[in-house]
Coordinates of C-alpha atoms in Angstrom, one line a residue:
Chain A
X1 CA -105.1 -46.8 -9.1
X2 CA -103.3 -48.4 -6.2
X3 CA -103.7 -52.1 -5.4
X4 CA -101.8 -54.3 -3.1
X5 CA -100.2 -57.4 -4.4
X6 CA -99.9 -59.9 -1.6
X7 CA -96.9 -61.7 -3.0
X8 CA -95.0 -58.5 -3.2
X9 CA -92.7 -57.6 -0.4
X10 CA -93.9 -54.7 1.6
X11 CA -92.5 -51.2 0.8
X12 CA -90.9 -50.8 4.2
X13 CA -89.1 -54.1 3.9
X14 CA -87.8 -53.2 0.4
X15 CA -86.7 -49.7 1.6
X16 CA -84.9 -51.4 4.5
X17 CA -83.2 -53.9 2.2
X18 CA -82.0 -51.2 -0.2
X19 CA -80.7 -49.1 2.6
X20 CA -78.9 -52.2 4.1
X21 CA -77.0 -52.9 0.8
X22 CA -73.3 -52.1 1.5
X23 CA -71.9 -49.3 -0.8
X24 CA -69.3 -50.6 -3.2
X25 CA -66.7 -47.9 -2.4
X26 CA -63.4 -49.5 -1.4
X27 CA -64.9 -53.0 -1.4
X28 CA -63.7 -54.0 -4.8
X29 CA -67.2 -54.7 -5.9
X30 CA -68.3 -53.1 -9.1
X31 CA -70.9 -50.4 -9.3
X32 CA -72.7 -52.7 -11.8
X33 CA -73.1 -55.5 -9.2
X34 CA -74.2 -53.0 -6.6
X35 CA -76.8 -51.5 -9.0
X36 CA -78.0 -55.0 -9.9
X37 CA -78.6 -55.7 -6.2
X38 CA -80.5 -52.5 -5.7
X39 CA -82.7 -53.2 -8.8
X40 CA -83.3 -56.8 -7.6
X41 CA -84.7 -55.4 -4.4
X42 CA -86.9 -52.9 -6.3
X43 CA -88.2 -55.7 -8.5
X44 CA -89.2 -57.7 -5.5
X45 CA -91.7 -54.9 -4.8
X46 CA -92.9 -54.1 -8.3
X47 CA -92.9 -57.6 -9.6
X48 CA -91.9 -56.3 -13.0
X49 CA -88.6 -55.0 -14.4
X50 CA -86.1 -52.3 -13.6
X51 CA -83.0 -51.0 -15.4
X52 CA -80.4 -48.4 -14.8
X53 CA -79.0 -46.4 -17.8
X54 CA -76.0 -44.2 -17.6
X55 CA -73.9 -42.0 -19.9
X56 CA -70.4 -41.7 -18.4
X57 CA -69.2 -39.2 -21.0
X58 CA -66.6 -41.7 -22.2
X59 CA -67.6 -41.4 -25.8
X60 CA -69.8 -44.5 -25.7
X61 CA -73.1 -42.8 -25.1
X62 CA -75.8 -44.1 -22.9
X63 CA -75.3 -47.7 -21.7
X64 CA -77.2 -50.1 -19.5
X65 CA -75.6 -50.3 -16.2
X66 CA -77.8 -53.1 -14.7
X67 CA -81.2 -54.7 -15.1
X68 CA -83.5 -56.8 -13.0
X69 CA -86.7 -58.7 -13.5
X70 CA -88.7 -59.1 -16.7
X71 CA -91.9 -57.6 -18.0
X72 CA -94.4 -60.3 -17.9
X73 CA -97.7 -58.5 -17.2
X74 CA -99.6 -56.6 -19.8
X75 CA -100.6 -53.7 -17.7
X76 CA -97.5 -51.9 -16.8
X77 CA -96.7 -48.3 -16.0
X78 CA -93.3 -47.0 -16.8
X79 CA -91.6 -44.7 -14.2
X80 CA -88.5 -42.8 -15.1
X81 CA -86.4 -41.6 -12.2
X82 CA -83.4 -39.4 -13.1
X83 CA -80.1 -40.2 -11.4
X84 CA -78.5 -37.4 -9.5
X85 CA -75.2 -37.1 -11.3
X86 CA -72.8 -34.3 -12.0
X87 CA -72.7 -33.1 -15.7
X88 CA -71.5 -34.3 -18.1
X89 CA -72.4 -37.6 -16.6
X90 CA -76.2 -38.4 -16.7
X91 CA -78.5 -41.4 -16.2
X92 CA -81.9 -42.6 -15.1
X93 CA -83.7 -45.6 -13.7
X94 CA -86.5 -47.1 -15.8
X95 CA -89.0 -48.9 -13.6
X96 CA -92.0 -50.8 -14.9
X97 CA -94.7 -51.5 -12.4
X98 CA -98.2 -53.1 -12.3
X99 CA -99.4 -49.8 -11.0
X100 CA -98.0 -50.1 -7.5
X101 CA -96.7 -46.8 -6.1
X102 CA -93.0 -47.1 -6.1
X103 CA -92.0 -43.4 -6.0
X104 CA -90.3 -43.7 -2.7
X105 CA -88.5 -46.9 -3.5
X106 CA -87.5 -45.5 -6.9
X107 CA -86.1 -42.4 -5.4
X108 CA -84.1 -44.3 -2.8
X109 CA -82.8 -46.7 -5.4
X110 CA -81.8 -43.8 -7.7
X111 CA -80.1 -42.0 -4.8
X112 CA -78.0 -45.1 -3.8
X113 CA -77.0 -45.8 -7.4
X114 CA -76.2 -42.1 -8.0
X115 CA -73.9 -42.0 -5.0
X116 CA -72.0 -45.1 -6.1
X117 CA -71.6 -43.7 -9.6
X118 CA -70.6 -40.3 -8.3
X119 CA -67.9 -42.0 -6.2
X120 CA -66.7 -43.9 -9.2
X121 CA -66.6 -40.6 -11.2
X122 CA -64.6 -38.8 -8.6
X123 CA -62.2 -41.7 -8.1
X124 CA -61.6 -41.9 -11.8
X125 CA -61.0 -38.2 -12.1
X126 CA -58.7 -38.3 -9.2
X127 CA -56.6 -41.1 -10.7
X128 CA -56.5 -39.3 -14.0
X129 CA -55.5 -36.1 -12.3
X130 CA -52.7 -37.9 -10.5
X131 CA -51.5 -39.4 -13.8
X132 CA -51.6 -36.0 -15.5
X133 CA -49.9 -34.3 -12.7
X134 CA -47.0 -36.7 -12.8
X135 CA -46.9 -36.4 -16.6
X136 CA -46.7 -32.6 -16.3
X137 CA -44.0 -32.8 -13.7
X138 CA -42.0 -35.1 -16.0
X139 CA -42.6 -32.7 -18.9
X140 CA -41.5 -29.8 -16.7
X141 CA -38.3 -31.5 -15.6
X142 CA -37.3 -32.6 -19.1
X143 CA -37.8 -29.1 -20.5
X144 CA -36.1 -27.3 -17.6
X145 CA -32.9 -29.0 -18.4
X146 CA -33.0 -28.2 -22.1
X147 CA -31.1 -25.0 -22.9
X148 CA -30.3 -25.7 -26.5
X149 CA -33.0 -24.3 -28.9
X150 CA -32.7 -27.0 -31.5
X151 CA -32.9 -29.8 -28.9
X152 CA -35.8 -28.2 -27.0
X153 CA -37.7 -27.8 -30.3
X154 CA -37.1 -31.5 -31.1
X155 CA -38.1 -32.6 -27.6
X156 CA -41.5 -30.9 -27.3
X157 CA -43.6 -32.9 -29.8
X158 CA -42.0 -36.1 -28.4
X159 CA -43.3 -35.3 -25.0
X160 CA -46.9 -35.0 -26.4
X161 CA -46.9 -38.1 -28.5
X162 CA -48.4 -40.6 -27.7
X163 CA -49.5 -39.4 -24.3
X164 CA -51.7 -36.6 -25.4
X165 CA -52.1 -37.1 -29.1
X166 CA -51.3 -39.6 -31.9
X167 CA -49.2 -36.9 -33.6
X168 CA -48.0 -33.4 -32.9
X169 CA -46.4 -30.6 -34.8
X170 CA -44.5 -27.7 -33.3
X171 CA -44.8 -24.5 -35.2
X172 CA -42.4 -21.6 -34.5
X173 CA -43.4 -18.1 -35.3
X174 CA -40.4 -16.3 -36.7
X175 CA -42.2 -13.1 -37.5
X176 CA -43.5 -12.9 -40.2
X177 CA -42.9 -16.5 -41.3
X178 CA -44.2 -19.6 -39.6
X179 CA -42.1 -22.7 -39.8
X180 CA -42.5 -26.3 -38.7
X181 CA -39.7 -26.8 -36.1
X182 CA -40.4 -30.4 -35.2
X183 CA -43.0 -33.2 -35.6
X184 CA -43.7 -36.5 -34.0
X185 CA -46.1 -39.4 -34.8
X186 CA -47.0 -42.6 -33.1
X187 CA -46.0 -44.2 -36.4
X188 CA -42.4 -43.0 -36.7
X189 CA -42.5 -43.6 -40.5
X190 CA -45.2 -41.0 -40.8
X191 CA -43.0 -38.1 -39.6
X192 CA -41.4 -38.0 -43.1
X193 CA -44.8 -37.4 -44.6
X194 CA -45.6 -34.7 -42.1
X195 CA -42.6 -32.8 -43.1
X196 CA -43.0 -33.4 -46.8
X197 CA -44.4 -30.8 -49.1
X198 CA -45.3 -33.6 -51.5
X199 CA -47.4 -35.7 -49.2
X200 CA -51.0 -34.5 -48.6
X201 CA -50.4 -34.7 -44.8
X202 CA -47.4 -32.4 -45.1
X203 CA -49.2 -30.1 -47.5
X204 CA -52.1 -29.9 -45.2
X205 CA -49.9 -29.1 -42.1
X206 CA -48.4 -26.2 -44.1
X207 CA -51.8 -24.9 -45.2
X208 CA -52.6 -21.2 -45.0
X209 CA -55.4 -21.5 -42.5
X210 CA -53.1 -23.3 -40.1
X211 CA -50.3 -20.8 -40.5
X212 CA -52.7 -18.0 -40.0
X213 CA -54.0 -19.6 -36.8
X214 CA -50.4 -19.9 -35.6
X215 CA -50.0 -16.2 -36.1
X216 CA -53.3 -15.1 -34.8
X217 CA -55.2 -17.5 -32.6
X218 CA -55.4 -16.4 -29.0
X219 CA -56.7 -19.7 -27.5
X220 CA -57.1 -23.3 -28.4
X221 CA -58.5 -23.8 -31.9
X222 CA -59.9 -26.9 -33.6
X223 CA -59.2 -28.0 -37.1
X224 CA -61.0 -30.7 -39.1
X225 CA -58.8 -31.9 -42.0
X226 CA -56.9 -33.7 -40.4
X227 CA -58.7 -33.5 -37.0
X228 CA -56.4 -31.5 -34.8
X229 CA -56.3 -29.1 -31.8
X230 CA -54.1 -26.1 -31.9
X231 CA -52.5 -24.7 -28.7
X232 CA -50.9 -21.3 -29.1
X233 CA -47.5 -20.9 -27.4
X234 CA -46.8 -17.6 -25.6
X235 CA -44.2 -16.4 -23.3
X236 CA -43.9 -12.9 -21.7
X237 CA -46.8 -11.9 -24.0
X238 CA -44.8 -12.8 -27.1
X239 CA -46.3 -15.2 -29.7
X240 CA -43.7 -18.0 -29.9
X241 CA -45.6 -20.4 -32.1
X242 CA -48.1 -23.2 -31.6
X243 CA -48.6 -26.9 -31.0
X244 CA -50.9 -28.8 -33.3
X245 CA -52.1 -32.0 -31.7
X246 CA -53.8 -34.7 -33.8
X247 CA -57.0 -36.1 -32.2
X248 CA -59.5 -38.9 -32.5
X249 CA -63.0 -37.5 -32.6
X250 CA -63.8 -34.6 -30.3
X251 CA -61.2 -33.0 -28.1
X252 CA -62.0 -33.7 -24.5
X253 CA -61.9 -30.6 -22.2
X254 CA -59.4 -32.4 -20.0
X255 CA -57.0 -33.1 -22.9
X256 CA -57.3 -29.5 -23.9
X257 CA -56.4 -28.2 -20.5
X258 CA -53.5 -30.6 -20.1
X259 CA -52.3 -29.6 -23.6
X260 CA -52.5 -26.0 -22.6
X261 CA -50.4 -26.8 -19.5
X262 CA -47.8 -28.6 -21.6
X263 CA -47.9 -25.6 -24.0
X264 CA -47.1 -23.2 -21.2
X265 CA -44.1 -25.2 -20.1
X266 CA -43.0 -25.6 -23.7
X267 CA -43.2 -21.9 -24.4
X268 CA -41.2 -21.1 -21.3
X269 CA -38.5 -23.7 -22.2
X270 CA -38.3 -22.2 -25.8
X271 CA -38.0 -18.7 -24.4
X272 CA -35.2 -19.8 -21.9
X273 CA -33.3 -21.6 -24.7
X274 CA -33.6 -18.4 -26.8
X275 CA -32.4 -16.2 -24.0
X276 CA -29.5 -18.6 -23.4
X277 CA -28.6 -18.5 -27.1
X278 CA -28.8 -14.7 -27.1
X279 CA -26.5 -14.6 -24.1
X280 CA -24.0 -16.9 -25.9
X281 CA -24.1 -14.6 -28.9
X282 CA -23.5 -11.5 -26.8
X283 CA -20.6 -13.2 -25.0
X284 CA -19.1 -14.3 -28.3
X285 CA -19.5 -10.9 -29.9
X286 CA -18.1 -9.1 -26.9
X287 CA -15.2 -11.5 -26.8
X288 CA -14.5 -11.2 -30.5
X289 CA -14.3 -7.4 -30.0
X290 CA -11.5 -8.0 -27.5
X291 CA -9.4 -10.1 -29.9
X292 CA -7.7 -9.1 -33.1
X293 CA -10.1 -9.2 -36.1
X294 CA -7.7 -11.4 -38.1
X295 CA -4.2 -12.6 -37.4
X296 CA -1.8 -10.0 -38.7
X297 CA 0.8 -11.0 -41.2
X298 CA 4.2 -9.8 -40.1
X299 CA 7.1 -10.5 -42.4
X300 CA 9.5 -13.0 -40.9
X301 CA 7.5 -13.5 -37.8
X302 CA 5.3 -16.6 -37.4
X303 CA 2.4 -15.8 -35.1
X304 CA 0.3 -18.3 -33.3
X305 CA -2.5 -17.4 -30.9
X306 CA -4.7 -19.8 -28.9
X307 CA -7.5 -18.5 -26.8
X308 CA -10.0 -20.4 -24.6
X309 CA -12.4 -18.4 -22.6
X310 CA -13.5 -19.8 -19.2
X311 CA -17.2 -20.2 -18.4
X312 CA -18.3 -22.1 -21.4
X313 CA -19.9 -19.9 -24.0
X314 CA -21.9 -17.5 -21.8
X315 CA -19.1 -15.9 -19.9
X316 CA -16.8 -13.2 -21.1
X317 CA -13.3 -13.4 -19.8
X318 CA -10.7 -10.8 -18.9
X319 CA -8.0 -11.9 -21.3
X320 CA -7.1 -10.0 -24.4
X321 CA -4.3 -10.0 -26.9
X322 CA -3.3 -7.9 -29.9
X323 CA -0.7 -7.9 -32.6
X324 CA 0.1 -4.4 -33.9
X325 CA 2.3 -4.1 -36.9
X326 CA 5.0 -1.4 -36.5
X327 CA 5.6 1.0 -39.5
X328 CA 9.3 0.2 -39.7
X329 CA 8.8 -3.6 -39.7
X330 CA 8.2 -6.0 -36.9
X331 CA 5.3 -5.8 -34.4
X332 CA 4.1 -5.2 -30.9
X333 CA 2.5 -8.3 -29.4
X334 CA 0.3 -7.5 -26.4
X335 CA -1.1 -10.0 -23.9
X336 CA -3.3 -8.6 -21.1
X337 CA -5.3 -10.1 -18.3
X338 CA -7.8 -8.1 -16.3
X339 CA -8.5 -9.5 -12.8
X340 CA -11.9 -11.1 -12.6
X341 CA -14.3 -12.3 -15.2
X342 CA -17.7 -11.3 -16.6
X343 CA -19.0 -8.2 -18.2
X344 CA -17.2 -5.8 -15.7
X345 CA -13.8 -7.3 -16.5
X346 CA -14.6 -7.3 -20.2
X347 CA -15.5 -3.6 -20.1
X348 CA -12.1 -2.8 -18.6
X349 CA -10.4 -5.1 -21.1
X350 CA -12.2 -3.2 -23.9
X351 CA -11.0 0.2 -22.7
X352 CA -7.5 -1.1 -22.2
X353 CA -7.4 -2.5 -25.7
X354 CA -8.6 0.7 -27.4
X355 CA -6.4 3.0 -25.4
X356 CA -3.4 0.8 -26.0
X357 CA -3.9 0.9 -29.8
X358 CA -4.3 4.7 -29.7
X359 CA -1.1 5.2 -27.6
X360 CA 0.8 2.8 -29.8
X361 CA -0.3 4.6 -32.9
X362 CA 1.0 7.8 -31.3
X363 CA 4.4 6.2 -31.2
X364 CA 4.6 6.3 -27.4
X365 CA 7.3 4.1 -25.8
X366 CA 5.9 1.1 -24.0
X367 CA 6.9 2.1 -20.5
X368 CA 5.1 5.4 -20.9
X369 CA 2.0 3.5 -22.3
X370 CA 2.1 1.3 -19.2
X371 CA 2.1 4.4 -17.0
X372 CA -0.8 6.0 -18.8
X373 CA -2.8 2.8 -18.8
X374 CA -2.0 2.5 -15.1
X375 CA -3.4 6.0 -14.4
X376 CA -6.5 5.2 -16.5
X377 CA -7.3 2.0 -14.7
X378 CA -6.6 3.5 -11.2
X379 CA -9.1 6.2 -11.9
X380 CA -11.7 4.0 -13.7
X381 CA -11.8 0.7 -12.0
X382 CA -11.2 -1.4 -8.9
X383 CA -9.6 -4.0 -11.0
X384 CA -6.0 -4.3 -12.0
X385 CA -4.6 -5.6 -15.2
X386 CA -1.5 -7.5 -15.9
X387 CA 0.2 -7.1 -19.2
X388 CA 3.1 -8.5 -21.2
X389 CA 4.3 -6.7 -24.3
X390 CA 6.9 -7.9 -26.8
X391 CA 8.3 -5.4 -29.2
X392 CA 9.6 -7.5 -32.1
X393 CA 12.0 -5.9 -34.6
X394 CA 14.2 -7.2 -37.3
X395 CA 17.9 -7.3 -36.1
X396 CA 21.1 -8.3 -37.8
X397 CA 21.9 -11.7 -39.3
X398 CA 18.2 -12.8 -39.7
X399 CA 17.7 -12.4 -35.9
X400 CA 14.7 -10.7 -34.4
X401 CA 15.2 -8.6 -31.3
X402 CA 12.4 -8.9 -28.8
X403 CA 12.1 -6.3 -26.0
X404 CA 10.0 -7.8 -23.3
X405 CA 8.0 -5.4 -21.0
X406 CA 6.1 -6.9 -18.0
X407 CA 3.5 -5.3 -15.8
X408 CA 2.5 -7.8 -13.2
X409 CA 2.6 -10.5 -15.8
X410 CA 4.1 -14.0 -16.0
X411 CA 7.5 -14.1 -17.7
X412 CA 7.3 -15.3 -21.3
X413 CA 9.5 -18.2 -22.4
X414 CA 12.1 -18.1 -25.0
X415 CA 12.1 -21.5 -26.7
X416 CA 15.2 -22.1 -28.7
X417 CA 14.9 -24.2 -31.8
X418 CA 16.9 -27.0 -30.1
X419 CA 14.5 -27.1 -27.2
X420 CA 16.3 -25.0 -24.7
X421 CA 13.9 -22.9 -22.7
X422 CA 14.5 -19.8 -20.6
X423 CA 12.3 -17.1 -19.1
X424 CA 12.5 -13.6 -20.5
X425 CA 11.8 -10.2 -19.0
X426 CA 11.8 -8.7 -15.5
X427 CA 8.8 -8.7 -13.3
X428 CA 7.1 -5.3 -13.1
X429 CA 4.1 -3.7 -11.3
X430 CA 0.6 -4.7 -12.3
X431 CA -1.4 -1.8 -13.9
X432 CA -4.0 -0.1 -11.7
X433 CA -2.5 -0.9 -8.3
X434 CA 0.0 1.8 -7.4
X435 CA 0.7 5.3 -8.6
X436 CA 4.0 4.5 -10.1
X437 CA 4.6 1.5 -12.5
X438 CA 7.9 -0.1 -12.1
X439 CA 9.0 -1.7 -15.4
X440 CA 12.5 -2.7 -16.6
X441 CA 12.4 -3.9 -20.2
X442 CA 14.7 -6.8 -21.2
X443 CA 15.9 -7.5 -24.7
X444 CA 16.3 -11.1 -26.0
X445 CA 17.5 -12.1 -29.5
X446 CA 15.4 -14.6 -31.4
X447 CA 17.5 -16.6 -33.8
X448 CA 15.7 -18.2 -36.7
X449 CA 13.6 -21.1 -35.4
X450 CA 13.4 -19.5 -31.9
X451 CA 10.0 -18.7 -30.4
X452 CA 8.9 -16.3 -27.7
X453 CA 5.8 -17.8 -25.9
X454 CA 3.6 -15.4 -23.9
X455 CA 0.8 -16.8 -21.8
X456 CA -1.7 -15.8 -19.1
X457 CA -2.1 -17.3 -15.6
X458 CA -4.9 -19.4 -16.8
X459 CA -2.1 -21.7 -17.9
X460 CA 0.0 -21.8 -14.7
X461 CA -3.0 -21.8 -12.4
X462 CA -4.9 -24.6 -14.2
X463 CA -5.4 -27.3 -11.6
X464 CA -6.2 -30.9 -11.2
X465 CA -7.4 -31.3 -7.6
X466 CA -4.8 -29.7 -5.4
X467 CA -2.1 -29.7 -8.1
X468 CA -1.3 -26.7 -10.3
X469 CA 0.0 -26.9 -13.9
X470 CA 2.7 -24.5 -12.8
X471 CA 5.6 -22.8 -14.6
X472 CA 7.8 -26.0 -14.7
X473 CA 5.3 -27.9 -16.7
X474 CA 4.8 -25.0 -19.1
X475 CA 8.6 -25.0 -19.7
X476 CA 8.7 -28.7 -20.3
X477 CA 5.7 -28.7 -22.6
X478 CA 7.2 -25.7 -24.6
X479 CA 10.5 -27.5 -25.0
X480 CA 8.8 -30.5 -26.6
X481 CA 7.0 -28.2 -29.0
X482 CA 10.2 -26.4 -30.0
X483 CA 10.6 -27.7 -33.5
X484 CA 7.1 -26.6 -34.5
X485 CA 5.5 -23.5 -36.1
X486 CA 4.1 -20.8 -33.9
X487 CA 0.5 -21.8 -34.2
X488 CA 1.3 -25.4 -33.4
X489 CA 3.2 -24.3 -30.3
X490 CA 0.3 -22.1 -29.1
X491 CA -2.3 -24.8 -29.8
X492 CA -0.1 -27.6 -28.4
X493 CA 0.4 -25.8 -25.1
X494 CA -3.3 -25.0 -24.7
X495 CA -4.2 -28.6 -25.4
X496 CA -1.7 -29.9 -22.9
X497 CA -3.0 -27.6 -20.3
X498 CA -6.6 -28.5 -21.0
X499 CA -5.8 -32.2 -20.8
X500 CA -4.1 -31.7 -17.4
X501 CA -7.6 -31.8 -15.7
X502 CA -11.0 -33.1 -16.5
X503 CA -12.6 -30.0 -15.0
X504 CA -13.7 -27.0 -17.1
X505 CA -11.2 -24.2 -17.1
X506 CA -11.8 -21.7 -14.2
X507 CA -10.0 -18.9 -15.9
X508 CA -9.3 -17.8 -19.5
X509 CA -6.4 -19.5 -21.1
X510 CA -4.4 -17.5 -23.7
X511 CA -1.2 -18.2 -25.4
X512 CA 0.6 -16.0 -28.0
X513 CA 3.7 -17.5 -29.7
X514 CA 6.0 -15.4 -31.9
X515 CA 8.6 -17.4 -33.9
X516 CA 11.4 -16.2 -36.0
X517 CA 10.4 -17.7 -39.3
X518 CA 13.3 -16.1 -41.2
X519 CA 16.3 -18.0 -42.4
X520 CA 19.7 -17.3 -40.9
X521 CA 21.9 -14.9 -42.8
X522 CA 24.6 -17.5 -43.1
X523 CA 22.1 -19.9 -44.8
X524 CA 21.1 -17.1 -47.2
X525 CA 24.7 -16.3 -48.1
X526 CA 25.3 -19.9 -49.1
X527 CA 22.6 -19.8 -51.7
Chain B
X1 CA -9.7 -36.2 -6.9
X2 CA -12.8 -34.5 -5.6
X3 CA -11.4 -33.6 -2.2
X4 CA -13.3 -31.4 0.2
X5 CA -13.5 -27.9 -1.0
X6 CA -10.7 -25.9 0.5
X7 CA -12.3 -22.7 1.8
X8 CA -10.4 -20.0 3.6
X9 CA -10.5 -19.9 7.4
X10 CA -8.9 -17.5 9.8
X11 CA -7.9 -17.0 13.5
X12 CA -6.8 -13.9 15.2
X13 CA -4.3 -13.2 18.0
X14 CA -2.7 -10.1 19.5
X15 CA 1.1 -9.7 19.6
X16 CA 1.7 -6.5 21.4
X17 CA -0.2 -3.8 19.5
X18 CA -0.3 -5.9 16.4
X19 CA -3.2 -8.0 15.4
X20 CA -2.1 -11.2 13.6
X21 CA -4.6 -12.8 11.4
X22 CA -3.7 -16.4 10.5
X23 CA -5.3 -17.1 7.2
X24 CA -5.5 -20.6 5.7
X25 CA -7.0 -22.4 2.7
X26 CA -7.6 -20.7 -0.6
X27 CA -8.1 -17.0 -1.2
X28 CA -9.9 -16.9 -4.5
X29 CA -13.0 -15.5 -6.1
X30 CA -15.3 -17.3 -3.6
X31 CA -13.6 -16.2 -0.4
X32 CA -12.0 -12.9 -1.4
X33 CA -14.7 -10.6 0.0
X34 CA -14.9 -12.5 3.3
X35 CA -11.1 -12.4 3.7
X36 CA -11.1 -8.6 3.0
X37 CA -13.7 -8.2 5.7
X38 CA -11.8 -10.3 8.2
X39 CA -8.7 -8.2 7.7
X40 CA -10.5 -4.9 7.9
X41 CA -12.5 -6.0 11.0
X42 CA -9.3 -7.2 12.7
X43 CA -7.9 -3.7 12.5
X44 CA -11.1 -1.9 13.3
X45 CA -12.3 -4.2 16.2
X46 CA -9.0 -4.8 18.0
X47 CA -7.7 -1.3 18.3
X48 CA -4.4 -2.5 17.0
X49 CA -1.8 -0.2 15.5
X50 CA -1.0 -2.8 12.8
X51 CA -2.6 -5.8 11.1
X52 CA -0.4 -8.7 9.9
X53 CA -1.8 -11.4 7.7
X54 CA 0.1 -14.7 8.2
X55 CA -0.2 -16.5 4.9
X56 CA 1.8 -19.6 5.9
X57 CA -1.3 -21.8 5.6
X58 CA -2.6 -20.2 2.4
X59 CA -2.4 -22.7 -0.4
X60 CA -3.6 -20.5 -3.2
X61 CA -4.1 -16.9 -4.0
X62 CA -5.7 -15.8 -7.3
X63 CA -6.2 -12.3 -8.7
X64 CA -9.4 -11.9 -6.7
X65 CA -7.5 -12.9 -3.6
X66 CA -4.7 -10.4 -4.4
X67 CA -7.4 -7.7 -4.8
X68 CA -8.8 -8.5 -1.4
X69 CA -5.4 -8.0 0.2
X70 CA -5.0 -4.7 -1.7
X71 CA -8.4 -3.4 -0.7
X72 CA -7.9 -4.4 2.9
X73 CA -4.6 -2.5 2.9
X74 CA -6.2 0.5 1.3
X75 CA -9.0 0.6 3.9
X76 CA -6.7 0.0 6.9
X77 CA -4.2 2.6 5.6
X78 CA -7.1 5.0 5.5
X79 CA -7.7 4.4 9.2
X80 CA -4.0 4.8 9.9
X81 CA -3.4 1.1 10.6
X82 CA -0.4 -0.5 8.9
X83 CA -1.0 -3.7 7.0
X84 CA 1.4 -6.4 5.7
X85 CA 1.5 -10.0 4.9
X86 CA 4.1 -12.5 6.2
X87 CA 5.3 -16.0 5.4
X88 CA 3.7 -16.6 2.0
X89 CA 4.4 -20.1 0.6
X90 CA 6.6 -20.3 -2.5
X91 CA 3.7 -20.2 -4.9
X92 CA 2.0 -17.2 -3.2
X93 CA 5.3 -15.4 -3.0
X94 CA 5.9 -16.0 -6.7
X95 CA 2.5 -14.5 -7.5
X96 CA 3.2 -11.4 -5.4
X97 CA 6.6 -11.1 -7.2
X98 CA 5.0 -11.4 -10.6
X99 CA 2.5 -8.7 -9.8
X100 CA 5.2 -6.4 -8.5
X101 CA 3.4 -6.3 -5.2
X102 CA 5.8 -8.2 -3.0
X103 CA 7.5 -5.1 -1.6
X104 CA 4.3 -3.3 -1.1
X105 CA 2.5 -6.0 0.8
X106 CA 5.4 -7.5 2.9

C-alpha cells in the first residue's frame, strides 16, 4: 500500500540528510540532541512521529531518548526498529507512518543512533574503569603499608565505605569461630548499632546464616535482610574471612567484581600482617629463650639487666646474658655477644648459653669453660663470640669479690659509690677465632654501694652520624648513676645510649649491673 | 646528620713482593664480604708473597668487619701468603685489642 506524498521529502534526500548529521562524539553535543536531529529528518519523510527509547541499564528502566513530530493522521502504521546495542543496554525506534515505506530510513536512523549510544556506553565504561583502577591502586597502596593486624582489620571496611557500599563489615574466620573484626557505615553513628548484640542490625549481622556463609561460601553471595553482598576472603587457599557489603537494590556486576578485587587485596594484606605478627612472635620467643627466665635473687647482690634487641621486633640479636647462682653463695654473671645478627647468630647464642650452664654446673673453672666454648664454636661456626664473666663471691667486711674474665669483650666498669669509675679485667681472646684462648682473670673488690657494670659493644658503637657513643661517654654516664640501685644504673645507661641518636639501634644493646647491696661490716658492728 | 653513606673503598699497590691494599671507609656488615674478596684477590691475583691491609683510612670496623679480616687471613694463609694489617686508627686498634686479635693481625 505505497503512496507518494508530494509534500514529503524524497527518500534519498532524507537518507543524505541523516548521513550528513555530524556524530556527537567529542563535539560536546549530547546523544539526545543528535537523536532528535535524526528523528526530525525521519519525520520530514513520514510526516508523522518518531521516538527513540533506550534502557541504559542504569536502574531507571526504559526511557525516551528523543521524539519528533506528532501523530495527526488517523491511518498510521507503526514500525519498530531495534537499536543495535550491546547487552545489557537495549532500545528501539518507534516510527509511525502514513503507510510510506521507511524501512531503509528507519534502519539508517537506528544505526546512527545506535552508534552514538554505543560510543556513549564505551566512554562511560572507560571513565568508570579509570576511576575504579585508581581506587584499586589506592586501596593496594594503603594496604601494602599496613603490617599491624589490628590496624589492617580496622582499615579494610573504611576503604570500602562509601566508595563501594553504604556500610561494610569485616568478618574474620578464626576456625571454628567467626568474629566481626571491624565495621564501617556512611553514618558513623550506626557503627555502634552494627557492633551491638542488642540492636536488630547488630543481631542480624551476627546471624547464623551469615556466619555459615563466612565459613563456607566459595564465591560472592547475596543476602536480603539487610540487603548485602558477601565477598569471601582467601589467601593461599586459606579461608581468612569475608566482607559483607551493604547495597541499594541489586548488586551490579561491576560492583561485585570491584569488591572481589578489593577482597583479594584485603586478604593478602591480612595474611601479610599475620605472617609479620608470627615472625615477631618467633623472634620474641627465641630471644626470651636466650635470656634468663626471671632475674635471680642473689643475697647481698643487686642485679640490674637491661636488654634492647636491634632490628625492631622481628630480628633476633646475638647478645645473651645469664646470672647463675653459685652453691656456696654469690653468682656468675655472664654477658656474651655472638658476631652478627639474625637466626644464625641466635642459634650460636643458644648453644653457647646451654653449654655454658652445663659446664658451670659441672664446677669447671671459667678459664677452662672459655677454652671448651672456644673449641665448640671453632668447630661449629664461622662466627666468633665475645664474653665477659664476673664471678661474684662474698668476701670479708661486707665486700664482694668480683673476678672478671674477658674473652674478646669490652672491659666492665667498676663504679664506686662516690662516682669514681675505673675499668676492670684484662683483654682476652674472643671465642671461636684461635686454637688457644688467652685469658688472664682480674679480681676487684666491690665495697658496699659499688657496682660492676658489664655491657656489649652495642653501647660503645652506638652512633649519631659519624660520632660514636664510645667508652668515655659510658664512663661519664655510669659515674652520674653511681648512687642508684643496679636496675636504675642498667636502665639509665641504656636510656642515655638510646637518646644519643635518633636512629634505631643497629646492634643489640645489653647492660648487666651487679651492685654490692650489703652494708659495710663497720656499719653492722655499730648496731 | 644524614651525611653520605661511608662505604669501603680500596686501592692496591705493590711494594717489593708485598701487595699493599689501602682500605678506607667503614668495614661493617654491608661491606665485609666485599673487603674479604678484595684482600683475597689481592693475594691471588698479584702473585705477591704477602698481603698488607693499610687501615689508616678505615673509620670503623664492626664484628662483621673483623670476621672479614680473619677469613681473608685464613684463606691467604692456606695459599701460603702472609697477611697482616697496618696503621689502624685508635678506635680500630682498640677493637682489635679488645678481641685479643691485635697480635694475630698485625
